[in-house]
Short mmCIF file of C-alpha atoms in Angstrom, two decimals:
data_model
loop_
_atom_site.label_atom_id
_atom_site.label_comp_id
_atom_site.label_asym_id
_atom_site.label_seq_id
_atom_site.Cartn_x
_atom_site.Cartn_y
_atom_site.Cartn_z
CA UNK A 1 90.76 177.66 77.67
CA UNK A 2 92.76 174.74 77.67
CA UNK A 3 90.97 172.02 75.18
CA UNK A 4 91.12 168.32 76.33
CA UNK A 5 91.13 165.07 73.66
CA UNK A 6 87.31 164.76 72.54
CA UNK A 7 86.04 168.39 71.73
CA UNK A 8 88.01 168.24 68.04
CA UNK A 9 88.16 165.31 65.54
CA UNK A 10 91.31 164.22 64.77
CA UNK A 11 91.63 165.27 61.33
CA UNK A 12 91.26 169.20 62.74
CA UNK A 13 93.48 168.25 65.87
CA UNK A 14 96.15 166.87 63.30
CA UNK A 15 95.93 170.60 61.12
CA UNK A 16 95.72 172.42 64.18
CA UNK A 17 99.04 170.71 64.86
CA UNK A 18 100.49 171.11 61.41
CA UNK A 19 100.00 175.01 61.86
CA UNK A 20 100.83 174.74 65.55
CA UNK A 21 104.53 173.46 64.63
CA UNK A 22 105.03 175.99 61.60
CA UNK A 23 104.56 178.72 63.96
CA UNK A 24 107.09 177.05 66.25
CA UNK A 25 109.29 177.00 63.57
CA UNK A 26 108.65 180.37 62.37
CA UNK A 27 109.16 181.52 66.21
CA UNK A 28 111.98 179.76 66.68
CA UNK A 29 114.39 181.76 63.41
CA UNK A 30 112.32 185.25 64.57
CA UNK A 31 112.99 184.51 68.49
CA UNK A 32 116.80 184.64 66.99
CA UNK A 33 116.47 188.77 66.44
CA UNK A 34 114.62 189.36 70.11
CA UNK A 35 117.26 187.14 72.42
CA UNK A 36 120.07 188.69 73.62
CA UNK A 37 122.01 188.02 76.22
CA UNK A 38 119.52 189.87 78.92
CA UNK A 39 116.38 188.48 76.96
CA UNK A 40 117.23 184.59 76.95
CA UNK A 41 117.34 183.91 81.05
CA UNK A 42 113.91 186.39 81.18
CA UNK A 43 112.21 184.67 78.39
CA UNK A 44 112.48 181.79 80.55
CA UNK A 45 111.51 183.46 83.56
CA UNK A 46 108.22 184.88 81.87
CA UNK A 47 106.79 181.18 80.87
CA UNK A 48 107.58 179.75 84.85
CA UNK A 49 105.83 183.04 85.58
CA UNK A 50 102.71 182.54 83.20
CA UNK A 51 102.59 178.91 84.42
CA UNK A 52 102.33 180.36 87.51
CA UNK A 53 99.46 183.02 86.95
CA UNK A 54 97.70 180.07 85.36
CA UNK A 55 97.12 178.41 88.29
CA UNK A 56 95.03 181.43 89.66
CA UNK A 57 91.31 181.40 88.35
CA UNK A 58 89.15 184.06 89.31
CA UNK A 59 85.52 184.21 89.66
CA UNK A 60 84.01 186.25 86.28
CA UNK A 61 80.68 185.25 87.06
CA UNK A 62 77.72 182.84 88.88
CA UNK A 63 79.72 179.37 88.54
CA UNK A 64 82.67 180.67 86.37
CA UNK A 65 85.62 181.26 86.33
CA UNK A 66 88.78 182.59 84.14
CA UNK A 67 92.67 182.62 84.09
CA UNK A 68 95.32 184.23 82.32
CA UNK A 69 96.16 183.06 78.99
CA UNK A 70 99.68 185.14 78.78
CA UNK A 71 99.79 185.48 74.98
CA UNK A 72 100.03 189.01 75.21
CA UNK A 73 101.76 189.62 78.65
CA UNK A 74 104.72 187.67 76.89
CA UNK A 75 104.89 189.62 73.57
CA UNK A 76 104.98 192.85 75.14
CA UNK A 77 107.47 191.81 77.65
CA UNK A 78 110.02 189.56 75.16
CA UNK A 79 108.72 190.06 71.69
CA UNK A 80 105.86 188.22 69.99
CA UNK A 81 107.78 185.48 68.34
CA UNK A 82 109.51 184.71 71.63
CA UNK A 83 105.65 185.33 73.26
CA UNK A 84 104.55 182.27 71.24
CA UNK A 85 107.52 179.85 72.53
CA UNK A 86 106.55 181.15 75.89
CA UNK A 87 102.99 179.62 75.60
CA UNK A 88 103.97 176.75 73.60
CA UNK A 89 106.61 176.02 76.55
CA UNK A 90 104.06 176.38 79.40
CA UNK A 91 101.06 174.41 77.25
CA UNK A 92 103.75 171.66 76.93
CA UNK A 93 104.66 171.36 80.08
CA UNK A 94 100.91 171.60 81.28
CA UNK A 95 99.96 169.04 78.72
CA UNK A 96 102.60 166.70 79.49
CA UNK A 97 103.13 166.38 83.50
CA UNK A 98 99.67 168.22 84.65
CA UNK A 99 97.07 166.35 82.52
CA UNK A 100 95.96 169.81 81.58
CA UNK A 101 94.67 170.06 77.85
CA UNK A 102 94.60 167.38 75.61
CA UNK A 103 97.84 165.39 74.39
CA UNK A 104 95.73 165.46 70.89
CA UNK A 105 94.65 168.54 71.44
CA UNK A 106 98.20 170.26 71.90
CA UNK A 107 98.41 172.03 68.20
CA UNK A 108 95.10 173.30 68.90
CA UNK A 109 96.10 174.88 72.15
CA UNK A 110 98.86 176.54 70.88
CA UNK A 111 97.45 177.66 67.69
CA UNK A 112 94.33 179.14 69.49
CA UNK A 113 95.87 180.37 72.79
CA UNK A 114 99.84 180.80 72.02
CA UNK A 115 99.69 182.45 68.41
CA UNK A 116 96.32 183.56 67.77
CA UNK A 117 96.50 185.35 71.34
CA UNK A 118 100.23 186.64 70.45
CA UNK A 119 99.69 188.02 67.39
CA UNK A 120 96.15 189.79 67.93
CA UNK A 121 97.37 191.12 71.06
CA UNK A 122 100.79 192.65 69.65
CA UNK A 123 99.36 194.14 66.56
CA UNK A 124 96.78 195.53 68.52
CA UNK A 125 99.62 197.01 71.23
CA UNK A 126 102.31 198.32 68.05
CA UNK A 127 99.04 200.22 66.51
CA UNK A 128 98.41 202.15 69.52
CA UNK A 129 101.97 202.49 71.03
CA UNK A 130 102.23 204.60 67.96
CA UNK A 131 99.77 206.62 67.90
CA UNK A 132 99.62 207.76 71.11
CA UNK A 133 102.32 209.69 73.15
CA UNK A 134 105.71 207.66 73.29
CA UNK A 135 105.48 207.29 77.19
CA UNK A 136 106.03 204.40 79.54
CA UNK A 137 101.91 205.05 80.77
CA UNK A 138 100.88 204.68 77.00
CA UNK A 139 102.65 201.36 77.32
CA UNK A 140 100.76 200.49 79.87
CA UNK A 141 97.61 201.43 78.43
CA UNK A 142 97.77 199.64 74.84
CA UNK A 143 99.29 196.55 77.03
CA UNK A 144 95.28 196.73 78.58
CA UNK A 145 93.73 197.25 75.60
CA UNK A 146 95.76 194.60 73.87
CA UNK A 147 95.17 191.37 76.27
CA UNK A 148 91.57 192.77 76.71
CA UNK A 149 90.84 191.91 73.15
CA UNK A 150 92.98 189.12 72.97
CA UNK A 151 91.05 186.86 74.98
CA UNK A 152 87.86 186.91 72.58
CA UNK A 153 89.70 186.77 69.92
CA UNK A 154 90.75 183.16 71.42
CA UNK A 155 87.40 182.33 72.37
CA UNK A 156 86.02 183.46 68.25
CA UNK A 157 89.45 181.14 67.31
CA UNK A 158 88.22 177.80 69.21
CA UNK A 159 84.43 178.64 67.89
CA UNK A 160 86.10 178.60 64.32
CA UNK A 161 87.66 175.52 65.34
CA UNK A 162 85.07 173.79 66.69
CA UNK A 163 83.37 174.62 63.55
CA UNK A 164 85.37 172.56 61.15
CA UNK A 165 85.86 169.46 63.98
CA UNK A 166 83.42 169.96 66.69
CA UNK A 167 82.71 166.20 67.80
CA UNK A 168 79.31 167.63 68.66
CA UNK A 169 76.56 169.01 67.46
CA UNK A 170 76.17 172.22 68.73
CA UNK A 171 74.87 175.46 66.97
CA UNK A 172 78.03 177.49 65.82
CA UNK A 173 75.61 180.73 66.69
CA UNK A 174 75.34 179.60 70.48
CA UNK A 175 78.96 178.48 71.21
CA UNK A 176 80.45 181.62 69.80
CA UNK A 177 77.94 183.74 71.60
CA UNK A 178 79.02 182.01 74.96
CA UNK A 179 82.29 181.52 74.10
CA UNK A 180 82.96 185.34 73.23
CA UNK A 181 80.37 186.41 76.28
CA UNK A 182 82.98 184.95 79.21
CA UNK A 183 85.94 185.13 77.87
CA UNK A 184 84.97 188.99 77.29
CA UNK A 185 84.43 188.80 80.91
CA UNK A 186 87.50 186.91 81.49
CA UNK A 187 89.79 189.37 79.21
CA UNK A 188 89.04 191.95 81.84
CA UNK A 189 90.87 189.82 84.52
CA UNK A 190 93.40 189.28 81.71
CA UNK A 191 93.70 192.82 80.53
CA UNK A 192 94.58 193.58 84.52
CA UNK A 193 97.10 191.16 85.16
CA UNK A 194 99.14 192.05 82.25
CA UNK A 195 99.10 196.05 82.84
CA UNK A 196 100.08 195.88 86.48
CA UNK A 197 102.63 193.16 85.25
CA UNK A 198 104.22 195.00 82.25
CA UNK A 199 104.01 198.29 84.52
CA UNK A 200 105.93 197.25 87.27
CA UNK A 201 108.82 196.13 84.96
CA UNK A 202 108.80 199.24 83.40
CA UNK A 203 108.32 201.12 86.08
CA UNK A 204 111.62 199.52 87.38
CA UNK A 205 113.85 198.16 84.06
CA UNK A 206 111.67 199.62 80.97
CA UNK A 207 114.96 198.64 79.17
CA UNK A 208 113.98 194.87 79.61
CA UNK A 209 110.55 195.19 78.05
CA UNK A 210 110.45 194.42 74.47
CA UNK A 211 107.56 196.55 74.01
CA UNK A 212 108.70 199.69 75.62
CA UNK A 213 112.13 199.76 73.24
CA UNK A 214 112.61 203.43 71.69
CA UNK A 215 109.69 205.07 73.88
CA UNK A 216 112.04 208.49 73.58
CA UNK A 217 111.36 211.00 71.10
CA UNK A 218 114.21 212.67 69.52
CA UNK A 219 114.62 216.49 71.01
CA UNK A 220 113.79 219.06 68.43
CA UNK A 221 115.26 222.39 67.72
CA UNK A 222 114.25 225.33 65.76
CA UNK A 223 116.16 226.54 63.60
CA UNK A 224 115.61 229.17 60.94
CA UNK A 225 112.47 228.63 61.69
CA UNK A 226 112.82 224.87 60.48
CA UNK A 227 112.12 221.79 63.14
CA UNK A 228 115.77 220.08 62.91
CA UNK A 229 116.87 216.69 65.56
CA UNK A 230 118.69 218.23 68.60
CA UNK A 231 122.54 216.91 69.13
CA UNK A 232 121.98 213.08 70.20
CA UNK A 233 122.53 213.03 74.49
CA UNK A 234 125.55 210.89 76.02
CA UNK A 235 123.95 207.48 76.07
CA UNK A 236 122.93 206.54 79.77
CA UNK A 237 124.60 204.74 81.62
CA UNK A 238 124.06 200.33 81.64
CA UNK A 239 121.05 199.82 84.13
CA UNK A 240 123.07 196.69 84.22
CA UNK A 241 122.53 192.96 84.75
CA UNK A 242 118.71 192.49 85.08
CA UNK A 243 119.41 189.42 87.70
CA UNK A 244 117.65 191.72 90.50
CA UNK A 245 114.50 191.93 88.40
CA UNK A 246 114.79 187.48 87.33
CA UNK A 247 115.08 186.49 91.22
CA UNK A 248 112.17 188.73 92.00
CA UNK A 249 110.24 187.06 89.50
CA UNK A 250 110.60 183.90 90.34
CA UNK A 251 110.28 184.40 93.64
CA UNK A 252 106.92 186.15 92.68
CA UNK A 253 105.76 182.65 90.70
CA UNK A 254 107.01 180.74 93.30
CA UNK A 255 104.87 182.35 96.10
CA UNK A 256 101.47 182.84 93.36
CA UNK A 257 102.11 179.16 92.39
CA UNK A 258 103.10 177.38 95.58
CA UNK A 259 100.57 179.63 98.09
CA UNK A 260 98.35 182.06 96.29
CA UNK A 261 97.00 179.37 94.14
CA UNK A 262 95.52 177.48 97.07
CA UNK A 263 92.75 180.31 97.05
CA UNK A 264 91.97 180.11 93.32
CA UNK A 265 88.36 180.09 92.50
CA UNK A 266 87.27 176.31 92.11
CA UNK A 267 84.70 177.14 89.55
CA UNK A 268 84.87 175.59 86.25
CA UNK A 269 86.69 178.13 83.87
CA UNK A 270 85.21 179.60 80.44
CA UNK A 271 85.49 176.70 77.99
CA UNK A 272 84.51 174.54 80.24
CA UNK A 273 81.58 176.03 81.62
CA UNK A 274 80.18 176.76 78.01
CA UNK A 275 81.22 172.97 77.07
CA UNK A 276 79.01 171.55 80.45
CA UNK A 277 76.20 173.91 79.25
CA UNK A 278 75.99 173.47 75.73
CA UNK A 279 77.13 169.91 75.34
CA UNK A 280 80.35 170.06 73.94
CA UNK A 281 81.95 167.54 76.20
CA UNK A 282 79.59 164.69 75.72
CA UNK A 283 82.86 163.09 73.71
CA UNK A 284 85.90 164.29 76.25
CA UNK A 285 88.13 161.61 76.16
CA UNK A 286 90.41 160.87 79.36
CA UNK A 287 93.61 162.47 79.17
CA UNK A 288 96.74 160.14 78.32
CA UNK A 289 98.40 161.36 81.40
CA UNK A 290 95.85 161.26 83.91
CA UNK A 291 98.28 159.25 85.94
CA UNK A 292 100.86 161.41 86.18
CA UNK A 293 102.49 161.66 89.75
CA UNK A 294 101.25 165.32 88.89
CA UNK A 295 98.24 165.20 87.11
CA UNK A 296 95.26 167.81 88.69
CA UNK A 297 98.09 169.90 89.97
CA UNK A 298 98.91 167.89 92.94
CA UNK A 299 101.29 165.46 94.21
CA UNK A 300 100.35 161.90 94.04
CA UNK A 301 100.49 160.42 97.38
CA UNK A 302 100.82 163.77 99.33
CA UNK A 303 97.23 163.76 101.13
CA UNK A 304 96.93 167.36 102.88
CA UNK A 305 95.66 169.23 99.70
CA UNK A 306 96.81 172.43 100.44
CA UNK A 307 100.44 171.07 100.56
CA UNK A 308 100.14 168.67 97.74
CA UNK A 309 98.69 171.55 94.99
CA UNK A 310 101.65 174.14 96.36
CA UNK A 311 104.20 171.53 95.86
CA UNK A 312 102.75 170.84 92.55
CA UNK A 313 103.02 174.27 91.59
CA UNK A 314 106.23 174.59 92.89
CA UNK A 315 107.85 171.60 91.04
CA UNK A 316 105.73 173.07 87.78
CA UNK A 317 107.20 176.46 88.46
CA UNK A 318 110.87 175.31 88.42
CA UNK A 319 110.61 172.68 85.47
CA UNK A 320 108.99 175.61 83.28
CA UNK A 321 111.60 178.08 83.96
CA UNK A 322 114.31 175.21 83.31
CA UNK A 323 112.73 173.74 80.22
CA UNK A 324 112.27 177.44 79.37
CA UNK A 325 115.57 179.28 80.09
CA UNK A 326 117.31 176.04 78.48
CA UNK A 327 115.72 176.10 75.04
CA UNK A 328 115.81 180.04 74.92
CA UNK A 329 119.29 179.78 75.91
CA UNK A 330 120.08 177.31 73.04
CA UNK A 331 118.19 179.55 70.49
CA UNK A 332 120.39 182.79 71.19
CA UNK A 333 123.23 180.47 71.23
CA UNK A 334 122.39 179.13 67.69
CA UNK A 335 121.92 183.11 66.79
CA UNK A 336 125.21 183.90 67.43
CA UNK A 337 127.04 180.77 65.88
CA UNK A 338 125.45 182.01 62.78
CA UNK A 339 126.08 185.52 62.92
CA UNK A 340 130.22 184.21 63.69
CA UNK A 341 129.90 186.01 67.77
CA UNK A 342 132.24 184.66 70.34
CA UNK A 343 130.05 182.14 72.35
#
């Protein structure tokens, strides 16, 4: 759903940007309360790894296809305002060395799929991690039902857009109908991804998963007939560092980006499938760095294409998780200068 320069006039592009960099900043004081000193280095780790799971579209149906957006996969896995750095990171770095999504379109790319994503998809996961039972599969549930309905949302988000600085004209009734239509389709795919991804860390480290803090109950005892909190147990013992679980991950986005993504589906992806059908590209501009040594995911000059788009992904892989793991480092380091820790 990545939007390119041309679909939104610039006055929208330029608010879309204004609310794009208030959440930033917003993100960037909350992100203070979820990094710690196991969070920072995974933080990072989770945009090289959403990067990576980007590069992977699957076919949703005749001539389309769909990727993972990630808003919700990183909320649930290092806390929402942390989630929305995460996508702001990877649409950056996307944007910037890829040629993928507009330079003019950025604030609209993060607003529609780094915050509105993030913050429908964790409300939606904190309303049913309470009320069902506090257990690592409801987790896994609400983290399904959470990017499921995240992806739509998007999709209704770029309609309402679109609506206020389409450069087309396009019936608002047909674009959200088609919009909402694949991306449902597409939040399936979505809603997959992010279960089997959240599971397996909690399967393994549910102490690293943002989303799965305080999943035990309290024992209760009966007494005098009266319910009354059982004798807290010895706390357990440190699962320790979680560099195990960070070298598995990267070598996981390392492999999906630098192998897997060879096989990707080659079909255009929602937005621009609904955009070649309903005409709401007839004003795509080129992108500003459609030279880049990178741009298409490939290497420039590398001719054997199943080399140049793994070494692409590679190189995107590592930048991400540096550009990631460096500004997520410098944002727990500026939390605990102010709260007076030893640093």
């Amino acid at each position: 759903m990545h939007v390119p320069d041309g679909f939104i006039n610039a006055p929208v592009s330029a608010a879309a940007g204004v609310v794009a960099v208030g959440a930033v900043a917003v993100s960037l004081r909350g992100a203070r309360r979820e990094l710690d000193e196991r969070a920072a280095p995974l933080a990072g780790l989770v945009a090289a790894f959403i990067f990576a799971v980007q590069m992977l579209n699957f076919p949703v149906a005749a001539g389309t296809s769909g990727h993972l957006l990630g808003g919700a996969l990183a909320a649930i896995l290092v806390g929402p305002y942390t989630g929305v750095l995460c996508i702001a990171v990877v649409l950056l770095m996307q944007g910037i060395l890829f040629a993928d999504g507009g330079l003019t379109a950025l604030g609209v790319n993060i607003t529609v799929m780094g915050v509105v994503t993030v913050v429908v998809a964790y409300a939606l996961f904190r309303g049913l991690v309470l009320v069902l039972p506090r257990t690592r599969r409801s987790v896994t549930v609400a983290s399904f039902v959470a990017a499921l309905v995240s992806v739509p949302a998007a999709a209704a988000a770029f309609t309402l857009v679109y609506a206020f600085g389409g450069t087309t004209d396009v019936p608002l009734g047909k674009v959200l109908t088609a919009m909402v239509g694949v991306h449902t389709l597409i939040g399936i795919g979505e809603a997959a991804i992010t279960m089997l991804t959240v599971g397996a860390v909690v399967a393994v480290r549910p102490d690293l998963v943002y989303g799965a803090r305080g999943l035990s109950t309290p024992l209760k005892l009966r007494v005098n007939g009266e319910l009354v909190d059982a004798a807290p147990a010895a706390a357990p013992a440190d699962p320790g560092s979680p560099k195990k679980v960070w070298i598995g991950g990267v070598v996981a986005a390392l492999v999906l980006a630098g192998f897997v993504s060879f096989y990707a589906s080659a079909s255009p992806d929602g937005l621009e499938k609904v955009a070649a059908d309903k005409g709401i590209d007839k004003n795509v501009e080129e992108h500003a760095a459609a030279d880049s040594p990178l741009a298409d995911y490939g290497v420039k000059g590398v001719e054997a294409a199943r080399l140049s788009g793994g070494l692409a992904g590679v190189i995107g892989v590592g930048v991400t998780l540096a550009v990631g793991t460096g500004a997520f480092w410098a944002v727990k380091r500026r939390r605990d200068v102010a709260s007076g820790a030893q640093v």
